[in-house]
Amino acid sequence: MKKVLITGGTRGLGKEIAKIFAKNGYELYLNYVSNDDEAFKTKDSLVNEYHSKVNLLKGDISKKEVVDNFKIDGLDVLVCNAGIDNVCEITDKTYESFKRVIEVNLIANFLLTQKFGLEMEKIGHGTIIYISSDNIIDKNDYVTLEYDVAKYGLLMLAKDYAKYFKKVKIHTIAPGWMDTSMNDIPDEVKCEFSFVSTSEVAKLVLKQVDLMDSGNVEVIR
Ligand SMILES: NC(=O)c1ccc[n+]([C@@H]2O[C@H](COP(=O)([O-])OP(=O)(O)OC[C@H]3O[C@@H](n4cnc5c(N)ncnc54)[C@H](OP(=O)(O)O)[C@@H]3O)[C@@H](O)[C@H]2O)c1
């Protein structure tokens, strides 16, 4: 049975990604940081609906000791999905708020890739997907300064690891706005936004993994 680790895999986009991998017979390793209720609910629904093997990995992935403690033998797919934002005026941004977003959205994915990517390279196969954002294409704004820096950084992380890896495939996906708790907008304002569906993005993640596994996509190095 193939194994997938999805960070932030118990809510929002991560939960949809978990569903699609469950449907496709993967053993799931779902990371989250604090929301136990959602994590247990997600695990129960995946076990009931797809009879999946689900392992919950609670922990803050921006901490090296947490990532070092994740033990998964022969991981096939790593989806670096967990993320946070901090939307505010430039004048309200602080050293702490900037650092925190960089830690969770960028440094955590370096830690995970150093651990699991290098293990995958050693065993000779594996696929890694980073979830970035379309802010890095054309939706950036100063209110999301540190988020945009981190999400652009993921692109370079993927490109540089791709130069190193011989066996591991790595790719970045940059979705548009999705209707998750990250966008905590009042319902009356929501109708003014056009959201991308989380299940469509999740399908794209699996499709990209399958394409890279079958060698049908050119990996940019
Ligand atoms: N929503 C959008 O419009 C949008 C658009 C483009 C890209 N994205 C990206 O898509 C990804 C998923 O976003 P989402 O909207 O699904 O977010 P979400 O609903 O807020 O869920 C975030 C998930 O990440 C986990 N998490 C947060 N900090 C963590 C940490 N330090 N260590 C481990 N897990 C942590 C949360 O765990 P808990 O449940 O325990 O809190 C939760 O499971 C993010 O990378 C985001 O930047 C989102």
PDB file of C-alpha atoms and ligand atoms in Angstrom:
ATOM      1  CA  MET A   1       0.000   0.000   0.000  1.00  0.00           C
ATOM      2  CA  LYS A   2       1.442   3.395  -0.996  1.00  0.00           C
ATOM      3  CA  LYS A   3       1.964   5.968   1.745  1.00  0.00           C
ATOM      4  CA  VAL A   4       1.263   9.701   1.610  1.00  0.00           C
ATOM      5  CA  LEU A   5       2.055  12.378   4.201  1.00  0.00           C
ATOM      6  CA  ILE A   6      -0.153  15.463   3.952  1.00  0.00           C
ATOM      7  CA  THR A   7       0.719  18.387   6.223  1.00  0.00           C
ATOM      8  CA  GLY A   8      -2.333  20.304   7.401  1.00  0.00           C
ATOM      9  CA  GLY A   9      -4.216  17.248   6.161  1.00  0.00           C
ATOM     10  CA  THR A  10      -7.207  17.384   8.498  1.00  0.00           C
ATOM     11  CA  ARG A  11      -8.991  20.594   7.414  1.00  0.00           C
ATOM     12  CA  GLY A  12      -9.527  22.795   4.368  1.00  0.00           C
ATOM     13  CA  LEU A  13      -7.634  21.871   1.203  1.00  0.00           C
ATOM     14  CA  GLY A  14      -5.558  19.257   3.051  1.00  0.00           C
ATOM     15  CA  LYS A  15      -8.698  17.306   3.980  1.00  0.00           C
ATOM     16  CA  GLU A  16      -9.810  17.221   0.317  1.00  0.00           C
ATOM     17  CA  ILE A  17      -6.342  16.018  -0.696  1.00  0.00           C
ATOM     18  CA  ALA A  18      -6.587  13.328   2.003  1.00  0.00           C
ATOM     19  CA  LYS A  19      -9.960  12.191   0.589  1.00  0.00           C
ATOM     20  CA  ILE A  20      -8.676  11.783  -2.947  1.00  0.00           C
ATOM     21  CA  PHE A  21      -5.612   9.813  -1.850  1.00  0.00           C
ATOM     22  CA  ALA A  22      -7.848   7.682   0.411  1.00  0.00           C
ATOM     23  CA  LYS A  23     -10.140   6.953  -2.546  1.00  0.00           C
ATOM     24  CA  ASN A  24      -7.055   5.824  -4.456  1.00  0.00           C
ATOM     25  CA  GLY A  25      -5.988   3.315  -1.813  1.00  0.00           C
ATOM     26  CA  TYR A  26      -3.141   5.150  -0.096  1.00  0.00           C
ATOM     27  CA  GLU A  27      -2.251   4.756   3.585  1.00  0.00           C
ATOM     28  CA  LEU A  28      -2.600   8.259   5.023  1.00  0.00           C
ATOM     29  CA  TYR A  29      -0.334  10.160   7.392  1.00  0.00           C
ATOM     30  CA  LEU A  30      -2.177  13.366   8.274  1.00  0.00           C
ATOM     31  CA  ASN A  31      -0.370  16.119  10.123  1.00  0.00           C
ATOM     32  CA  TYR A  32      -2.039  19.003  11.990  1.00  0.00           C
ATOM     33  CA  VAL A  33      -0.959  21.331  14.773  1.00  0.00           C
ATOM     34  CA  SER A  34      -3.739  21.846  17.341  1.00  0.00           C
ATOM     35  CA  ASN A  35      -7.319  21.203  16.225  1.00  0.00           C
ATOM     36  CA  ASP A  36      -7.874  17.686  17.644  1.00  0.00           C
ATOM     37  CA  ASP A  37     -11.659  17.718  17.054  1.00  0.00           C
ATOM     38  CA  GLU A  38     -11.312  18.272  13.299  1.00  0.00           C
ATOM     39  CA  ALA A  39      -8.461  15.755  13.118  1.00  0.00           C
ATOM     40  CA  PHE A  40     -10.478  12.966  14.804  1.00  0.00           C
ATOM     41  CA  LYS A  41     -13.568  13.798  12.725  1.00  0.00           C
ATOM     42  CA  THR A  42     -11.546  13.679   9.503  1.00  0.00           C
ATOM     43  CA  LYS A  43      -9.903  10.394  10.489  1.00  0.00           C
ATOM     44  CA  ASP A  44     -13.283   8.800  11.350  1.00  0.00           C
ATOM     45  CA  SER A  45     -14.881   9.917   8.087  1.00  0.00           C
ATOM     46  CA  LEU A  46     -11.971   8.575   5.993  1.00  0.00           C
ATOM     47  CA  VAL A  47     -12.012   5.247   7.843  1.00  0.00           C
ATOM     48  CA  ASN A  48     -15.804   4.929   7.506  1.00  0.00           C
ATOM     49  CA  GLU A  49     -16.063   6.049   3.882  1.00  0.00           C
ATOM     50  CA  TYR A  50     -12.930   4.547   2.314  1.00  0.00           C
ATOM     51  CA  HIS A  51     -11.795   1.976   4.937  1.00  0.00           C
ATOM     52  CA  SER A  52      -8.462   3.796   4.883  1.00  0.00           C
ATOM     53  CA  LYS A  53      -5.546   3.293   7.202  1.00  0.00           C
ATOM     54  CA  VAL A  54      -5.168   6.759   8.763  1.00  0.00           C
ATOM     55  CA  ASN A  55      -2.327   7.865  11.048  1.00  0.00           C
ATOM     56  CA  LEU A  56      -2.602  11.271  12.733  1.00  0.00           C
ATOM     57  CA  LEU A  57       0.669  13.143  13.261  1.00  0.00           C
ATOM     58  CA  LYS A  58       0.082  16.082  15.576  1.00  0.00           C
ATOM     59  CA  GLY A  59       2.865  18.653  15.702  1.00  0.00           C
ATOM     60  CA  ASP A  60       4.174  22.039  14.642  1.00  0.00           C
ATOM     61  CA  ILE A  61       6.149  21.296  11.472  1.00  0.00           C
ATOM     62  CA  SER A  62       8.149  24.507  11.779  1.00  0.00           C
ATOM     63  CA  LYS A  63      10.048  22.830  14.638  1.00  0.00           C
ATOM     64  CA  LYS A  64      12.958  20.615  13.618  1.00  0.00           C
ATOM     65  CA  GLU A  65      12.508  18.224  16.563  1.00  0.00           C
ATOM     66  CA  VAL A  66       8.868  17.638  15.556  1.00  0.00           C
ATOM     67  CA  VAL A  67       9.762  16.776  11.964  1.00  0.00           C
ATOM     68  CA  ASP A  68      12.686  14.602  13.145  1.00  0.00           C
ATOM     69  CA  ASN A  69      10.201  12.601  15.230  1.00  0.00           C
ATOM     70  CA  PHE A  70       7.933  11.767  12.274  1.00  0.00           C
ATOM     71  CA  LYS A  71       8.780   8.141  11.483  1.00  0.00           C
ATOM     72  CA  ILE A  72       7.385   6.769   8.217  1.00  0.00           C
ATOM     73  CA  ASP A  73       9.158   3.898   6.476  1.00  0.00           C
ATOM     74  CA  GLY A  74       9.086   4.086   2.693  1.00  0.00           C
ATOM     75  CA  LEU A  75       7.026   7.236   2.194  1.00  0.00           C
ATOM     76  CA  ASP A  76       5.886   7.506  -1.446  1.00  0.00           C
ATOM     77  CA  VAL A  77       4.306  10.968  -1.554  1.00  0.00           C
ATOM     78  CA  LEU A  78       4.803  14.114   0.515  1.00  0.00           C
ATOM     79  CA  VAL A  79       2.251  16.915   0.129  1.00  0.00           C
ATOM     80  CA  CYS A  80       3.479  20.099   1.823  1.00  0.00           C
ATOM     81  CA  ASN A  81       0.118  21.772   2.277  1.00  0.00           C
ATOM     82  CA  ALA A  82      -0.027  23.305   5.788  1.00  0.00           C
ATOM     83  CA  GLY A  83       0.093  27.072   5.783  1.00  0.00           C
ATOM     84  CA  ILE A  84      -0.896  30.217   7.624  1.00  0.00           C
ATOM     85  CA  ASP A  85      -1.362  33.828   6.573  1.00  0.00           C
ATOM     86  CA  ASN A  86      -1.252  37.248   8.187  1.00  0.00           C
ATOM     87  CA  VAL A  87      -3.300  39.796   6.276  1.00  0.00           C
ATOM     88  CA  CYS A  88      -2.710  43.329   7.572  1.00  0.00           C
ATOM     89  CA  GLU A  89      -1.363  46.756   6.753  1.00  0.00           C
ATOM     90  CA  ILE A  90       2.411  47.004   6.295  1.00  0.00           C
ATOM     91  CA  THR A  91       2.550  49.267   9.347  1.00  0.00           C
ATOM     92  CA  ASP A  92       1.055  46.475  11.493  1.00  0.00           C
ATOM     93  CA  LYS A  93       3.566  43.833  10.397  1.00  0.00           C
ATOM     94  CA  THR A  94       6.150  42.912  12.999  1.00  0.00           C
ATOM     95  CA  TYR A  95       9.348  40.904  13.261  1.00  0.00           C
ATOM     96  CA  GLU A  96       7.387  38.131  15.037  1.00  0.00           C
ATOM     97  CA  SER A  97       4.500  37.962  12.567  1.00  0.00           C
ATOM     98  CA  PHE A  98       6.833  38.005   9.544  1.00  0.00           C
ATOM     99  CA  LYS A  99       9.086  35.314  11.045  1.00  0.00           C
ATOM    100  CA  ARG A 100       6.158  33.050  11.998  1.00  0.00           C
ATOM    101  CA  VAL A 101       4.721  32.941   8.476  1.00  0.00           C
ATOM    102  CA  ILE A 102       8.165  32.227   6.988  1.00  0.00           C
ATOM    103  CA  GLU A 103       8.731  29.461   9.561  1.00  0.00           C
ATOM    104  CA  VAL A 104       5.452  27.634   8.865  1.00  0.00           C
ATOM    105  CA  ASN A 105       5.099  28.263   5.126  1.00  0.00           C
ATOM    106  CA  LEU A 106       8.733  27.918   4.056  1.00  0.00           C
ATOM    107  CA  ILE A 107      11.187  26.614   6.665  1.00  0.00           C
ATOM    108  CA  ALA A 108       8.876  23.723   7.650  1.00  0.00           C
ATOM    109  CA  ASN A 109       8.874  22.531   4.035  1.00  0.00           C
ATOM    110  CA  PHE A 110      12.666  22.703   3.917  1.00  0.00           C
ATOM    111  CA  LEU A 111      12.781  20.537   7.080  1.00  0.00           C
ATOM    112  CA  LEU A 112      10.301  18.025   5.623  1.00  0.00           C
ATOM    113  CA  THR A 113      12.125  17.835   2.285  1.00  0.00           C
ATOM    114  CA  GLN A 114      15.511  17.422   3.978  1.00  0.00           C
ATOM    115  CA  LYS A 115      14.111  14.514   5.967  1.00  0.00           C
ATOM    116  CA  PHE A 116      11.725  12.717   3.620  1.00  0.00           C
ATOM    117  CA  GLY A 117      13.065  13.913   0.254  1.00  0.00           C
ATOM    118  CA  LEU A 118      16.571  12.704   1.040  1.00  0.00           C
ATOM    119  CA  GLU A 119      15.177   9.387   2.378  1.00  0.00           C
ATOM    120  CA  MET A 120      13.131   8.990  -0.839  1.00  0.00           C
ATOM    121  CA  GLU A 121      16.219   9.702  -2.957  1.00  0.00           C
ATOM    122  CA  LYS A 122      18.085   6.989  -1.037  1.00  0.00           C
ATOM    123  CA  ILE A 123      15.364   4.372  -1.628  1.00  0.00           C
ATOM    124  CA  GLY A 124      15.105   5.438  -5.263  1.00  0.00           C
ATOM    125  CA  HIS A 125      11.620   6.915  -5.664  1.00  0.00           C
ATOM    126  CA  GLY A 126       9.166   9.444  -4.303  1.00  0.00           C
ATOM    127  CA  THR A 127       7.102  12.484  -5.186  1.00  0.00           C
ATOM    128  CA  ILE A 128       6.817  15.844  -3.428  1.00  0.00           C
ATOM    129  CA  ILE A 129       4.193  18.540  -4.004  1.00  0.00           C
ATOM    130  CA  TYR A 130       4.392  22.029  -2.493  1.00  0.00           C
ATOM    131  CA  ILE A 131       1.157  23.989  -2.196  1.00  0.00           C
ATOM    132  CA  SER A 132       1.981  27.574  -3.062  1.00  0.00           C
ATOM    133  CA  SER A 133      -0.533  30.267  -4.118  1.00  0.00           C
ATOM    134  CA  ASP A 134      -1.464  32.243  -7.201  1.00  0.00           C
ATOM    135  CA  ASN A 135      -0.236  35.279  -5.271  1.00  0.00           C
ATOM    136  CA  ILE A 136       3.176  34.350  -6.736  1.00  0.00           C
ATOM    137  CA  ILE A 137       1.806  34.712 -10.267  1.00  0.00           C
ATOM    138  CA  ASP A 138      -0.292  37.862 -10.293  1.00  0.00           C
ATOM    139  CA  LYS A 139      -2.275  38.248  -7.053  1.00  0.00           C
ATOM    140  CA  ASN A 140       0.395  39.580  -4.709  1.00  0.00           C
ATOM    141  CA  ASP A 141      -0.290  42.577  -2.479  1.00  0.00           C
ATOM    142  CA  TYR A 142       1.567  44.240   0.383  1.00  0.00           C
ATOM    143  CA  VAL A 143      -1.088  43.085   2.885  1.00  0.00           C
ATOM    144  CA  THR A 144       0.185  39.531   2.368  1.00  0.00           C
ATOM    145  CA  LEU A 145       3.876  40.453   2.175  1.00  0.00           C
ATOM    146  CA  GLU A 146       5.368  37.621   4.268  1.00  0.00           C
ATOM    147  CA  TYR A 147       2.937  35.031   2.833  1.00  0.00           C
ATOM    148  CA  ASP A 148       3.927  36.020  -0.720  1.00  0.00           C
ATOM    149  CA  VAL A 149       7.644  35.875   0.110  1.00  0.00           C
ATOM    150  CA  ALA A 150       7.237  32.373   1.594  1.00  0.00           C
ATOM    151  CA  LYS A 151       5.089  31.098  -1.294  1.00  0.00           C
ATOM    152  CA  TYR A 152       7.585  32.412  -3.866  1.00  0.00           C
ATOM    153  CA  GLY A 153      10.356  30.826  -1.821  1.00  0.00           C
ATOM    154  CA  LEU A 154       8.640  27.441  -2.237  1.00  0.00           C
ATOM    155  CA  LEU A 155       9.030  27.734  -5.995  1.00  0.00           C
ATOM    156  CA  MET A 156      12.782  28.184  -5.639  1.00  0.00           C
ATOM    157  CA  LEU A 157      12.943  25.397  -3.040  1.00  0.00           C
ATOM    158  CA  ALA A 158      11.340  23.066  -5.598  1.00  0.00           C
ATOM    159  CA  LYS A 159      13.547  24.224  -8.465  1.00  0.00           C
ATOM    160  CA  ASP A 160      16.776  23.828  -6.493  1.00  0.00           C
ATOM    161  CA  TYR A 161      15.845  20.438  -5.007  1.00  0.00           C
ATOM    162  CA  ALA A 162      14.901  19.337  -8.521  1.00  0.00           C
ATOM    163  CA  LYS A 163      18.485  20.077  -9.608  1.00  0.00           C
ATOM    164  CA  TYR A 164      19.766  17.829  -6.807  1.00  0.00           C
ATOM    165  CA  PHE A 165      17.307  14.922  -6.951  1.00  0.00           C
ATOM    166  CA  LYS A 166      17.915  12.155  -9.478  1.00  0.00           C
ATOM    167  CA  LYS A 167      15.003   9.921  -8.455  1.00  0.00           C
ATOM    168  CA  VAL A 168      12.582  12.124  -6.518  1.00  0.00           C
ATOM    169  CA  LYS A 169      10.071  14.214  -8.492  1.00  0.00           C
ATOM    170  CA  ILE A 170       9.099  17.589  -7.081  1.00  0.00           C
ATOM    171  CA  HIS A 171       6.494  20.093  -8.189  1.00  0.00           C
ATOM    172  CA  THR A 172       4.714  23.260  -7.007  1.00  0.00           C
ATOM    173  CA  ILE A 173       0.990  23.929  -7.395  1.00  0.00           C
ATOM    174  CA  ALA A 174      -0.282  27.520  -7.044  1.00  0.00           C
ATOM    175  CA  PRO A 175      -4.065  27.544  -6.456  1.00  0.00           C
ATOM    176  CA  GLY A 176      -6.341  30.562  -6.386  1.00  0.00           C
ATOM    177  CA  TRP A 177      -8.648  31.560  -3.534  1.00  0.00           C
ATOM    178  CA  MET A 178     -10.513  28.694  -1.863  1.00  0.00           C
ATOM    179  CA  ASP A 179     -13.419  28.790   0.548  1.00  0.00           C
ATOM    180  CA  THR A 180     -11.614  27.548   3.688  1.00  0.00           C
ATOM    181  CA  SER A 181     -11.122  28.906   7.190  1.00  0.00           C
ATOM    182  CA  MET A 182      -7.978  30.666   5.940  1.00  0.00           C
ATOM    183  CA  ASN A 183     -10.368  33.092   4.237  1.00  0.00           C
ATOM    184  CA  ASP A 184     -12.561  33.929   7.170  1.00  0.00           C
ATOM    185  CA  ILE A 185     -14.860  36.301   5.309  1.00  0.00           C
ATOM    186  CA  PRO A 186     -18.468  37.111   6.299  1.00  0.00           C
ATOM    187  CA  ASP A 187     -21.042  35.267   4.145  1.00  0.00           C
ATOM    188  CA  GLU A 188     -22.543  38.499   2.810  1.00  0.00           C
ATOM    189  CA  VAL A 189     -19.123  39.505   1.369  1.00  0.00           C
ATOM    190  CA  LYS A 190     -18.219  35.977   0.195  1.00  0.00           C
ATOM    191  CA  CYS A 191     -20.574  36.144  -2.782  1.00  0.00           C
ATOM    192  CA  GLU A 192     -18.375  38.875  -4.288  1.00  0.00           C
ATOM    193  CA  PHE A 193     -15.418  36.461  -4.525  1.00  0.00           C
ATOM    194  CA  SER A 194     -14.867  33.693  -7.007  1.00  0.00           C
ATOM    195  CA  PHE A 195     -13.384  30.688  -5.262  1.00  0.00           C
ATOM    196  CA  VAL A 196     -11.533  27.726  -6.729  1.00  0.00           C
ATOM    197  CA  SER A 197     -12.976  24.403  -5.549  1.00  0.00           C
ATOM    198  CA  THR A 198     -10.805  22.559  -3.001  1.00  0.00           C
ATOM    199  CA  SER A 199     -11.806  19.213  -4.503  1.00  0.00           C
ATOM    200  CA  GLU A 200     -10.653  20.345  -7.982  1.00  0.00           C
ATOM    201  CA  VAL A 201      -7.279  21.423  -6.566  1.00  0.00           C
ATOM    202  CA  ALA A 202      -7.037  18.099  -4.705  1.00  0.00           C
ATOM    203  CA  LYS A 203      -7.692  16.228  -7.975  1.00  0.00           C
ATOM    204  CA  LEU A 204      -4.904  18.234  -9.599  1.00  0.00           C
ATOM    205  CA  VAL A 205      -2.502  17.223  -6.825  1.00  0.00           C
ATOM    206  CA  LEU A 206      -3.194  13.505  -7.396  1.00  0.00           C
ATOM    207  CA  LYS A 207      -3.064  13.944 -11.186  1.00  0.00           C
ATOM    208  CA  GLN A 208       0.326  15.646 -10.913  1.00  0.00           C
ATOM    209  CA  VAL A 209       1.649  12.862  -8.678  1.00  0.00           C
ATOM    210  CA  ASP A 210       0.411  10.202 -11.152  1.00  0.00           C
ATOM    211  CA  LEU A 211       1.892  12.066 -14.122  1.00  0.00           C
ATOM    212  CA  MET A 212       5.265  12.430 -12.446  1.00  0.00           C
ATOM    213  CA  ASP A 213       5.244   8.781 -11.288  1.00  0.00           C
ATOM    214  CA  SER A 214       4.547   7.573 -14.807  1.00  0.00           C
ATOM    215  CA  GLY A 215       7.287   9.809 -16.242  1.00  0.00           C
ATOM    216  CA  ASN A 216       4.748  11.563 -18.473  1.00  0.00           C
ATOM    217  CA  VAL A 217       5.661  15.040 -17.400  1.00  0.00           C
ATOM    218  CA  GLU A 218       8.877  16.885 -17.962  1.00  0.00           C
ATOM    219  CA  VAL A 219      10.478  17.750 -14.636  1.00  0.00           C
ATOM    220  CA  ILE A 220      11.996  21.236 -14.707  1.00  0.00           C
ATOM    221  CA  ARG A 221      15.571  21.199 -13.362  1.00  0.00           C
TER     222      ARG A 221
HETATM  223  N1  LIG B   1      -7.473  29.179   1.170  1.00  0.00           N
HETATM  224  C1  LIG B   1      -6.986  29.793   0.114  1.00  0.00           C
HETATM  225  O1  LIG B   1      -7.619  30.670  -0.485  1.00  0.00           O
HETATM  226  C2  LIG B   1      -5.636  29.406  -0.424  1.00  0.00           C
HETATM  227  C3  LIG B   1      -5.255  29.889  -1.697  1.00  0.00           C
HETATM  228  C4  LIG B   1      -4.024  29.499  -2.220  1.00  0.00           C
HETATM  229  C5  LIG B   1      -3.199  28.661  -1.489  1.00  0.00           C
HETATM  230  N2  LIG B   1      -3.588  28.235  -0.260  1.00  0.00           N
HETATM  231  C6  LIG B   1      -2.690  27.366   0.481  1.00  0.00           C
HETATM  232  O2  LIG B   1      -3.309  26.097   0.647  1.00  0.00           O
HETATM  233  C7  LIG B   1      -2.811  25.480   1.846  1.00  0.00           C
HETATM  234  C8  LIG B   1      -3.995  25.011   2.687  1.00  0.00           C
HETATM  235  O3  LIG B   1      -4.749  26.160   3.041  1.00  0.00           O
HETATM  236  P1  LIG B   1      -6.210  26.071   3.681  1.00  0.00           P
HETATM  237  O4  LIG B   1      -6.948  27.223   3.143  1.00  0.00           O
HETATM  238  O5  LIG B   1      -6.738  24.691   3.540  1.00  0.00           O
HETATM  239  O6  LIG B   1      -5.856  26.369   5.223  1.00  0.00           O
HETATM  240  P2  LIG B   1      -6.701  26.053   6.549  1.00  0.00           P
HETATM  241  O7  LIG B   1      -8.094  25.672   6.251  1.00  0.00           O
HETATM  242  O8  LIG B   1      -6.433  27.225   7.439  1.00  0.00           O
HETATM  243  O9  LIG B   1      -5.952  24.763   7.151  1.00  0.00           O
HETATM  244  C9  LIG B   1      -4.618  24.843   7.531  1.00  0.00           C
HETATM  245  C10 LIG B   1      -4.111  23.485   8.001  1.00  0.00           C
HETATM  246  O10 LIG B   1      -2.711  23.636   8.302  1.00  0.00           O
HETATM  247  C11 LIG B   1      -2.466  23.177   9.630  1.00  0.00           C
HETATM  248  N3  LIG B   1      -1.338  23.930  10.217  1.00  0.00           N
HETATM  249  C12 LIG B   1      -1.242  25.273  10.391  1.00  0.00           C
HETATM  250  N4  LIG B   1      -0.063  25.582  10.976  1.00  0.00           N
HETATM  251  C13 LIG B   1       0.587  24.400  11.160  1.00  0.00           C
HETATM  252  C14 LIG B   1       1.834  24.054  11.729  1.00  0.00           C
HETATM  253  N5  LIG B   1       2.677  24.977  12.244  1.00  0.00           N
HETATM  254  N6  LIG B   1       2.199  22.742  11.767  1.00  0.00           N
HETATM  255  C15 LIG B   1       1.369  21.783  11.269  1.00  0.00           C
HETATM  256  N7  LIG B   1       0.171  22.067  10.705  1.00  0.00           N
HETATM  257  C16 LIG B   1      -0.209  23.357  10.668  1.00  0.00           C
HETATM  258  C17 LIG B   1      -3.776  23.376  10.383  1.00  0.00           C
HETATM  259  O11 LIG B   1      -3.828  22.520  11.536  1.00  0.00           O
HETATM  260  P3  LIG B   1      -4.974  22.693  12.672  1.00  0.00           P
HETATM  261  O12 LIG B   1      -6.231  22.139  12.039  1.00  0.00           O
HETATM  262  O13 LIG B   1      -4.513  21.889  13.818  1.00  0.00           O
HETATM  263  O14 LIG B   1      -5.084  24.154  12.964  1.00  0.00           O
HETATM  264  C18 LIG B   1      -4.776  22.995   9.279  1.00  0.00           C
HETATM  265  O15 LIG B   1      -4.888  21.578   9.215  1.00  0.00           O
HETATM  266  C19 LIG B   1      -1.930  26.530   2.533  1.00  0.00           C
HETATM  267  O16 LIG B   1      -0.586  26.309   2.234  1.00  0.00           O
HETATM  268  C20 LIG B   1      -2.391  27.824   1.895  1.00  0.00           C
HETATM  269  O17 LIG B   1      -1.395  28.831   1.917  1.00  0.00           O
HETATM  270  C21 LIG B   1      -4.797  28.570   0.289  1.00  0.00           C
END
